[in-house]
Short mmCIF file of N, CA and C and ligand atoms in Angstrom, two decimals:
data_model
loop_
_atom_site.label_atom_id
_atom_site.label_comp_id
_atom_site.label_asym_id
_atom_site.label_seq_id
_atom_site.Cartn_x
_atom_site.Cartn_y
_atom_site.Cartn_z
N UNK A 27 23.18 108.59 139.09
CA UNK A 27 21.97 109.28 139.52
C UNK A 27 22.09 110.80 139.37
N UNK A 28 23.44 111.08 139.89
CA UNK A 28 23.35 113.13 139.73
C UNK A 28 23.98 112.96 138.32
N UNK A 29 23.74 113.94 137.49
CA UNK A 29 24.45 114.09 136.26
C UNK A 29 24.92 115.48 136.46
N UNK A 30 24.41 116.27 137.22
CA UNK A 30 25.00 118.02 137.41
C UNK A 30 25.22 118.34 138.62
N UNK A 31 26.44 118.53 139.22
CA UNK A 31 26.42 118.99 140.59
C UNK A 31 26.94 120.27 140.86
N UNK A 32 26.30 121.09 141.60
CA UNK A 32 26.66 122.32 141.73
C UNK A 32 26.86 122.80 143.10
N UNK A 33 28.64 122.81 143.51
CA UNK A 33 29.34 123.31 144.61
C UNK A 33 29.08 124.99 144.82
N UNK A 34 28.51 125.08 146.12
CA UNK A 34 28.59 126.58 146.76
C UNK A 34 29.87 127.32 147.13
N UNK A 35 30.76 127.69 146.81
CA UNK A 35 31.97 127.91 147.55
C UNK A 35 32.31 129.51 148.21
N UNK A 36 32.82 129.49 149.68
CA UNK A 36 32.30 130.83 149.99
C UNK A 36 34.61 131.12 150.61
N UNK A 37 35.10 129.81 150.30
CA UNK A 37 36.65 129.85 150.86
C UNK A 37 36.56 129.55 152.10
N UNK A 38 35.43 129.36 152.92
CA UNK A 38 35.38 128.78 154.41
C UNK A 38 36.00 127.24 154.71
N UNK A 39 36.31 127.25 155.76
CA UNK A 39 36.80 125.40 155.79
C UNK A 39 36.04 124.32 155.68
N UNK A 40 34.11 125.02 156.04
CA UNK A 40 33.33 123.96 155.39
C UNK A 40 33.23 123.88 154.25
N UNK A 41 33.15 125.00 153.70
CA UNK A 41 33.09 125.42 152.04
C UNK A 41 34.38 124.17 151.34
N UNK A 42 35.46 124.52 151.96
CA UNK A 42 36.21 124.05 151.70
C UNK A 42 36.44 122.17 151.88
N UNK A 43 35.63 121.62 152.86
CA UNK A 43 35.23 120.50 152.93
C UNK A 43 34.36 119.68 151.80
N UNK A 44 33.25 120.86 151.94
CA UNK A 44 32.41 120.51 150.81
C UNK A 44 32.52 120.39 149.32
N UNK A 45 34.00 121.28 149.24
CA UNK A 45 34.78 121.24 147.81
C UNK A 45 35.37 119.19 147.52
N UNK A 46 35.51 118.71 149.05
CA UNK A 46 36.36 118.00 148.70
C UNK A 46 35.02 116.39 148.39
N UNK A 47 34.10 117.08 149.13
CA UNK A 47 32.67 116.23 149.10
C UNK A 47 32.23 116.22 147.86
N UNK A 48 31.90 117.13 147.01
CA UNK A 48 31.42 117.73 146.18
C UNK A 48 32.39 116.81 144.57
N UNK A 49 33.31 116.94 144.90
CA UNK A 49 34.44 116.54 143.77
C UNK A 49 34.79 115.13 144.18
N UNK A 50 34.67 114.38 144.74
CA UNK A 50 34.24 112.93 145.15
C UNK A 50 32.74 112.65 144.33
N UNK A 51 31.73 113.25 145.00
CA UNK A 51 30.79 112.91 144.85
C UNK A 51 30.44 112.83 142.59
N UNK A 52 30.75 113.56 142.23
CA UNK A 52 31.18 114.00 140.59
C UNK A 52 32.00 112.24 140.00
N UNK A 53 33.08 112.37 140.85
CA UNK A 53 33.96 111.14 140.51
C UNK A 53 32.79 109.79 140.47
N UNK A 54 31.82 109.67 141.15
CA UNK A 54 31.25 108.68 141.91
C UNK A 54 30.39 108.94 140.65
N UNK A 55 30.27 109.41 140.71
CA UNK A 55 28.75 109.62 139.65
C UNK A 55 29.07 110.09 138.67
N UNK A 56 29.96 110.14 137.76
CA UNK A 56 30.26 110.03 136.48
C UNK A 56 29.91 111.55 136.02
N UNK A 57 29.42 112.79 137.42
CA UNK A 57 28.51 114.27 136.93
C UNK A 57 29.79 115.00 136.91
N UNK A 58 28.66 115.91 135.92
CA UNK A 58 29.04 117.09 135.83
C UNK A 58 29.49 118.32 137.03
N UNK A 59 30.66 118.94 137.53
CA UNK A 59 30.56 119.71 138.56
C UNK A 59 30.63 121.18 138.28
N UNK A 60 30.25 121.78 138.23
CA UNK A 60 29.90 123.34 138.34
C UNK A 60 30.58 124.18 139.97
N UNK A 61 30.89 124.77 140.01
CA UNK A 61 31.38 125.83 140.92
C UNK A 61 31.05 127.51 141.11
N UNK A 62 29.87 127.44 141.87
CA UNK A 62 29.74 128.85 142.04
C UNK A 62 30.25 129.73 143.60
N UNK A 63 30.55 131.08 142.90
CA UNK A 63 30.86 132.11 143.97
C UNK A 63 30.00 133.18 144.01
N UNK A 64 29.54 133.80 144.73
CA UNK A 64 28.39 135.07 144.50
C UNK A 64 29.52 136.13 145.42
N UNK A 65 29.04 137.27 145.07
CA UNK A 65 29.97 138.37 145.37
C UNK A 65 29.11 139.62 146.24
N UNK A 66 28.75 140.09 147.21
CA UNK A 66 27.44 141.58 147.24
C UNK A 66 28.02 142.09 146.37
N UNK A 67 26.82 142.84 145.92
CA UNK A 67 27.06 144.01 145.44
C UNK A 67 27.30 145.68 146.17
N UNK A 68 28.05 146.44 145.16
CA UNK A 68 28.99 147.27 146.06
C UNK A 68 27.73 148.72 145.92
N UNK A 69 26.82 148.90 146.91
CA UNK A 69 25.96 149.99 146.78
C UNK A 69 26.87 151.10 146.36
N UNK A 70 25.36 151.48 145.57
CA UNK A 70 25.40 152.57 144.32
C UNK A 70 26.09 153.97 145.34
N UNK A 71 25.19 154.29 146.51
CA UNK A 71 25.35 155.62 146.81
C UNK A 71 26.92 155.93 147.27
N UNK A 72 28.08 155.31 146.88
CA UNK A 72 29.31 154.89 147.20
C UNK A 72 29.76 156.47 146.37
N UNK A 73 29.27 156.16 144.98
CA UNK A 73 29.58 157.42 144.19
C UNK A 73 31.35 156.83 143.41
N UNK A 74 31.38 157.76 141.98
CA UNK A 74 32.72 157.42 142.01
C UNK A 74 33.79 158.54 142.48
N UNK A 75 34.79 158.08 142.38
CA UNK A 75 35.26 156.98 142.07
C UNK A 75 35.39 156.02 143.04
N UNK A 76 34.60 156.06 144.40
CA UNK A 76 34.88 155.13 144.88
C UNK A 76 34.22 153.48 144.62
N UNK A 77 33.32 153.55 144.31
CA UNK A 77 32.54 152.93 143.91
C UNK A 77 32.61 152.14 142.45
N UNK A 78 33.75 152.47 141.65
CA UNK A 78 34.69 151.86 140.75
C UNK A 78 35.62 151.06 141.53
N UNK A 79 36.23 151.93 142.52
CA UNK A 79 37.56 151.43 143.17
C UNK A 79 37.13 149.87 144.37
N UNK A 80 35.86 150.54 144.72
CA UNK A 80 35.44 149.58 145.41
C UNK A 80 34.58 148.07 144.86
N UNK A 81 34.24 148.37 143.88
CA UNK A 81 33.68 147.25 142.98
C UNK A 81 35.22 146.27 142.19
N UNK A 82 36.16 147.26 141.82
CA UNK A 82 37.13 146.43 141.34
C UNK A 82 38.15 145.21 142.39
N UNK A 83 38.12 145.96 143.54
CA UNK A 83 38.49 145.31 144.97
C UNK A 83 37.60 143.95 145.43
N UNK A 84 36.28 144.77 145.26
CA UNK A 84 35.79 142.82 145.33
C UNK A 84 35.65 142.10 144.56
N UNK A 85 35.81 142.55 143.37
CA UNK A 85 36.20 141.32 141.80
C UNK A 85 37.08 140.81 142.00
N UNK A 86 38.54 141.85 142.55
CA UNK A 86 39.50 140.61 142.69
C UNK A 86 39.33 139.93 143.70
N UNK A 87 38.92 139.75 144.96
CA UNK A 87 38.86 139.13 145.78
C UNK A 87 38.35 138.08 145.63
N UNK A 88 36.75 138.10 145.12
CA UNK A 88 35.74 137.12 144.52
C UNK A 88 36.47 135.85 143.31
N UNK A 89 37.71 136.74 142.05
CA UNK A 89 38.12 135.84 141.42
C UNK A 89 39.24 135.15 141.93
N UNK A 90 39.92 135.45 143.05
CA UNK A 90 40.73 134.82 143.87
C UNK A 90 40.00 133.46 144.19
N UNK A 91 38.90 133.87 144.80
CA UNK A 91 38.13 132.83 145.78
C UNK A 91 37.70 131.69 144.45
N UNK A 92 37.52 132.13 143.61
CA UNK A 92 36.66 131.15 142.19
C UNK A 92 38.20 130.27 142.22
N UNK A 93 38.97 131.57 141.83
CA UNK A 93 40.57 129.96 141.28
C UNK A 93 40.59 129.59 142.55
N UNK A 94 40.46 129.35 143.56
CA UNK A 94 40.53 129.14 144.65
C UNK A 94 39.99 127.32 144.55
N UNK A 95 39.24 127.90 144.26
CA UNK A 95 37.90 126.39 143.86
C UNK A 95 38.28 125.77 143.08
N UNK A 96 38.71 126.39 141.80
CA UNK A 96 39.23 126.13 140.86
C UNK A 96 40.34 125.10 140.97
N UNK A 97 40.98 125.64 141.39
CA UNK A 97 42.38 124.37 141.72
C UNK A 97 41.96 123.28 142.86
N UNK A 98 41.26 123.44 143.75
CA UNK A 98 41.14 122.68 144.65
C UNK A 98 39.65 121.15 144.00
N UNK A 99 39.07 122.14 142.88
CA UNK A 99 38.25 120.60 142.39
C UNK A 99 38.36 120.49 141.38
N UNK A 100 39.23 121.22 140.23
CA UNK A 100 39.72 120.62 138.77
C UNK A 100 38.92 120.98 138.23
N UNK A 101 37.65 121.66 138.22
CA UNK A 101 36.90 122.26 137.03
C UNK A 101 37.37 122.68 136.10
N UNK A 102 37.26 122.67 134.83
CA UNK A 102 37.23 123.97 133.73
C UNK A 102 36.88 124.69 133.85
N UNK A 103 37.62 125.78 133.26
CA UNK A 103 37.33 127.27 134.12
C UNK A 103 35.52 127.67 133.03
N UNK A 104 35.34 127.09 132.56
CA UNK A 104 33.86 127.12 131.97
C UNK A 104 32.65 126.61 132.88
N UNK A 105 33.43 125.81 134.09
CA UNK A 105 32.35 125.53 134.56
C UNK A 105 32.51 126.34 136.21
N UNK A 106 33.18 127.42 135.96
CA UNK A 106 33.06 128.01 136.97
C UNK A 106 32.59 129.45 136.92
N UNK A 107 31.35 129.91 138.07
CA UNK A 107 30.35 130.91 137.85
C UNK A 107 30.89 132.17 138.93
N UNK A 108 31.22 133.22 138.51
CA UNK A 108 31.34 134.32 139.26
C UNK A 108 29.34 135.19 138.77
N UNK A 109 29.28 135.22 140.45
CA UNK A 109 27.84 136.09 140.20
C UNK A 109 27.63 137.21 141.29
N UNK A 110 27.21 137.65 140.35
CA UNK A 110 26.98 139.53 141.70
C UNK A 110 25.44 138.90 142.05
N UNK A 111 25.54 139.31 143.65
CA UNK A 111 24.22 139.16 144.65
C UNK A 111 24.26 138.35 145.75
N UNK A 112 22.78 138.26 146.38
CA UNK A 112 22.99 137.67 147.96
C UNK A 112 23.41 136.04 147.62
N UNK A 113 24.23 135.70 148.26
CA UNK A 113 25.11 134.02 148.10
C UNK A 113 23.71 133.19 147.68
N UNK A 114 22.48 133.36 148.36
CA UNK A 114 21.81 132.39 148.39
C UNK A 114 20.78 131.87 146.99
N UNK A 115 20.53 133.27 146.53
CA UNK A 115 19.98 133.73 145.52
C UNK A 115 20.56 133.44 144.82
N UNK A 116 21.84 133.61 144.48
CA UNK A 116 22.95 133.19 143.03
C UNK A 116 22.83 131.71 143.11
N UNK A 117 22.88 131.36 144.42
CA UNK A 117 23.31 129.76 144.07
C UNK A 117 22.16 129.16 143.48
N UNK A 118 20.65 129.95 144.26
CA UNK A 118 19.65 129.13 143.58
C UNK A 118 19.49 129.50 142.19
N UNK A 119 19.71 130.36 141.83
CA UNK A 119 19.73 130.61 140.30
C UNK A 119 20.69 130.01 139.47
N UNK A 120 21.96 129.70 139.71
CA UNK A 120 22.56 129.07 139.32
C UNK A 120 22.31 127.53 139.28
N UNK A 121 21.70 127.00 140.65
CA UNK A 121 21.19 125.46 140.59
C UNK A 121 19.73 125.37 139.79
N UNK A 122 19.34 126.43 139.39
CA UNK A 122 18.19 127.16 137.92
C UNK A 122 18.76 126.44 136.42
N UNK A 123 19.78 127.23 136.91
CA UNK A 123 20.09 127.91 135.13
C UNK A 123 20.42 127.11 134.66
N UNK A 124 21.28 126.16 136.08
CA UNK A 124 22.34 124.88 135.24
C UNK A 124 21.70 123.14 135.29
N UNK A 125 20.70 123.48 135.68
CA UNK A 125 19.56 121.90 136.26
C UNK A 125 20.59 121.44 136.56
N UNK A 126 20.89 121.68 137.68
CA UNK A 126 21.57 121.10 139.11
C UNK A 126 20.51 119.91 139.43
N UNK A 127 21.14 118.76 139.69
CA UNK A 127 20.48 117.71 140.25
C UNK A 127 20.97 117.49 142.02
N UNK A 128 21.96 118.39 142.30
CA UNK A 128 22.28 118.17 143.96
C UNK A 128 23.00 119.38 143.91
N UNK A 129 22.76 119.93 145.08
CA UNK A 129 23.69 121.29 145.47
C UNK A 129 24.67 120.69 146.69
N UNK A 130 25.85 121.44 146.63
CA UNK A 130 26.86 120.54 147.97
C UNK A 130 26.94 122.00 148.51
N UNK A 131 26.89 121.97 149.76
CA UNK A 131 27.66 123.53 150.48
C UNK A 131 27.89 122.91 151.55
N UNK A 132 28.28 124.09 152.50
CA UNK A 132 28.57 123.80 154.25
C UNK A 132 27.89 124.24 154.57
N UNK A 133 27.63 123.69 156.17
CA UNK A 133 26.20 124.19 157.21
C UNK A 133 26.71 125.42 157.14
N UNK A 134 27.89 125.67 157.53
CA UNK A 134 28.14 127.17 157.74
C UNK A 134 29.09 127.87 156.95
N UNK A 135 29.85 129.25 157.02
CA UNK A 135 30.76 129.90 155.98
C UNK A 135 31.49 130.73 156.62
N UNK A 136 31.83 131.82 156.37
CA UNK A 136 32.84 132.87 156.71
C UNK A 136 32.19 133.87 158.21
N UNK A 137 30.77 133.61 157.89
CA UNK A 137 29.86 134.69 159.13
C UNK A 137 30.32 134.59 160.38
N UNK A 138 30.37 135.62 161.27
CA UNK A 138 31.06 135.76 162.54
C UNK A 138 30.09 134.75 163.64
N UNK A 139 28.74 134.47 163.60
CA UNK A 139 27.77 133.97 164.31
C UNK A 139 28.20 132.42 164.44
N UNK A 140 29.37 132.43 165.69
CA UNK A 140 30.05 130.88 165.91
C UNK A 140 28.81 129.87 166.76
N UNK A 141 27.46 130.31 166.72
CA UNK A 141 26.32 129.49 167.52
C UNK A 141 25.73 128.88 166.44
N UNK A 142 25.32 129.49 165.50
CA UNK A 142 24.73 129.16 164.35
C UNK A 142 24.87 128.34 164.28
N UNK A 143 23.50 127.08 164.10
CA UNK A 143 23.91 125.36 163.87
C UNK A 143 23.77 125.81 162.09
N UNK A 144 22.98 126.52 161.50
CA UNK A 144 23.09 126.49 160.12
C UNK A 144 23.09 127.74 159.62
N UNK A 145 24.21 128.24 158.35
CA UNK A 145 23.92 129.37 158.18
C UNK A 145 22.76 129.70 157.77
N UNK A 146 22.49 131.40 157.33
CA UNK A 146 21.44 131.88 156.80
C UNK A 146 20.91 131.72 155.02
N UNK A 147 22.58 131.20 154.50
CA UNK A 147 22.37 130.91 153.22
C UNK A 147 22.55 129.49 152.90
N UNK A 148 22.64 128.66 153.84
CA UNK A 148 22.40 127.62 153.94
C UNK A 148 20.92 126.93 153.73
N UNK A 149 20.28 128.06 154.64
CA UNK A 149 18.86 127.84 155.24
C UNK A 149 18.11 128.11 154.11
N UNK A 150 18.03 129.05 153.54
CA UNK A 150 17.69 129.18 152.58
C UNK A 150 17.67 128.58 151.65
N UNK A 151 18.63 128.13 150.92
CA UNK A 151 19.06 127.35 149.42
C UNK A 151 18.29 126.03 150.00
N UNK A 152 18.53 126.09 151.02
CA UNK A 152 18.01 124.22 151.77
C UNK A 152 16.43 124.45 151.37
N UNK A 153 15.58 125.15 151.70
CA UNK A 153 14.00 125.66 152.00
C UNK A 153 13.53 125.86 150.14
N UNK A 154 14.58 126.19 148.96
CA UNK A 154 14.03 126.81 148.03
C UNK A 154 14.96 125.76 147.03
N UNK A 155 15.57 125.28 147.21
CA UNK A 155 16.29 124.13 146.41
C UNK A 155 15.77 123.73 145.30
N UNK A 156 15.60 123.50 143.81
CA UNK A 156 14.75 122.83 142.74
C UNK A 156 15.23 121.27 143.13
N UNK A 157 16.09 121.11 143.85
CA UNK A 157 16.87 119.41 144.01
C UNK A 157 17.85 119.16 145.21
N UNK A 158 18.33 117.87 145.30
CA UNK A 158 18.35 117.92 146.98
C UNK A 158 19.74 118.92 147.36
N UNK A 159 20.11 118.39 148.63
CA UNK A 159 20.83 119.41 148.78
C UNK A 159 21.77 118.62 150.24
N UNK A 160 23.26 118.98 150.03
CA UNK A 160 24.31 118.04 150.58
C UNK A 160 24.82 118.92 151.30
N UNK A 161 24.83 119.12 152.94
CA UNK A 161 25.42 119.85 153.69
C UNK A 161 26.58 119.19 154.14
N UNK A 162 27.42 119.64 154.26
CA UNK A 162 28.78 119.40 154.89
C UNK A 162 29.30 120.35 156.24
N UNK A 163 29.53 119.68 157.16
CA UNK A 163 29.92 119.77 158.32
C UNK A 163 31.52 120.46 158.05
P1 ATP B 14 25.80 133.91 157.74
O1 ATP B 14 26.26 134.17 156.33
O2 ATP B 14 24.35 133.62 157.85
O3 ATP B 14 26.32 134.91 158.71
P2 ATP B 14 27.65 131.69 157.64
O4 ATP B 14 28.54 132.53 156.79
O5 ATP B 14 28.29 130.92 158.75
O6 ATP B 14 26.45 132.51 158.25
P3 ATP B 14 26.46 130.67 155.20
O7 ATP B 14 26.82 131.99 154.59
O8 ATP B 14 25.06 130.17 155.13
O9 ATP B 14 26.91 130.59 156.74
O10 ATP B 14 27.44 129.61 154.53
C1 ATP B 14 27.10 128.25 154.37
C2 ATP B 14 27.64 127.74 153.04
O11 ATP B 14 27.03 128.51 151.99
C3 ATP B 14 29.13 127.90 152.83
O12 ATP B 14 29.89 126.84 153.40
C4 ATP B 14 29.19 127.88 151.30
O13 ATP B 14 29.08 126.55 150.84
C5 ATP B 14 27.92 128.63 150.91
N1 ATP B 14 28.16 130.07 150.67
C6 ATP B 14 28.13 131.07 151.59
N2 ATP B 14 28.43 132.25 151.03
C7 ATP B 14 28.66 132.00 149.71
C8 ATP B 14 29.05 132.78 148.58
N3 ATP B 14 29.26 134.09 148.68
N4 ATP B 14 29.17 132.18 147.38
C9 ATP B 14 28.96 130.84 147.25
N5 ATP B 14 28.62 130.04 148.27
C10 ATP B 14 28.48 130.61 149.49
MG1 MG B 15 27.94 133.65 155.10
#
């Protein structure tokens, strides 16, 4: 039934659940899995050089977090997406670009807000989805 599945991964332990949901779910269904990470972007009025120094700091961090994914669900590194912007936005563009037939993420991620029954980029991707969408606890 899914032929494209596209994992949210943010390095959180749901994130990280959902890696393991996500790469099951692929096995099961014979799909395709995709792996995206979105990164903010590092405002302009930073100036350089900090604003070099500070953009190169969250690349590496961000490509940490991708091999991160990377090893933990066996993708080819072709099917894994580093994207600058808000998490929620990349992912839906990415579950765009790549006709995603199911998105997998976690209710929640790295955000300090321990009440939150769902995150904010959760909520979102859930509300604007082109296809369904697999929360993990
Ligand atoms: P908030 O961000 O609203 O403070 P939160 O961090 O707890 O709350 P979300 O950010 O909505 O919750 O995270 C829910 C899920 O969204 C994560 O488990 C992950 O699957 C996905 N996600 C969050 N941030 C990113 C990101 N930068 N790149 C890719 N996926 C992400
Ligand atoms: Mg978050």
């Amino acid at each position: 039934m899914f032929k494209t599945i596209l994992l949210a991964y943010d390095g959180s332990e749901h994130a990280k659940r959902a890696a393991e949901v996500a790469k099951a779910e692929a096995e099961a269904h014979g799909a395709r899995l995709i792996v995206v990470h979105a990164y903010e972007p590092v405002p302009d009025y930073l100036g350089d050089p900090f604003f070099e120094e500070a953009l190169k700091r969250r690349l590496e961090r961000a490509e940490k977090v991708l091999a991160e994914v990377v090893a933990l669900t066996g993708v080819p590194p072709e099917n894994a997406l580093l994207l600058e912007g808000r998490p929620a936005e990349a992912i839906l563009e990415a579950a765009r670009g790549e006709r995603a037939d199911l998105v997998v993420m976690g209710t929640r991620g790295l955000g300090a807000v321990g009440s939150l029954f769902l995150g904010s980029q959760s909520q979102k991707v859930l509300a604007e989805a082109p296809c369904p969408v697999l929360l993990v606890r």
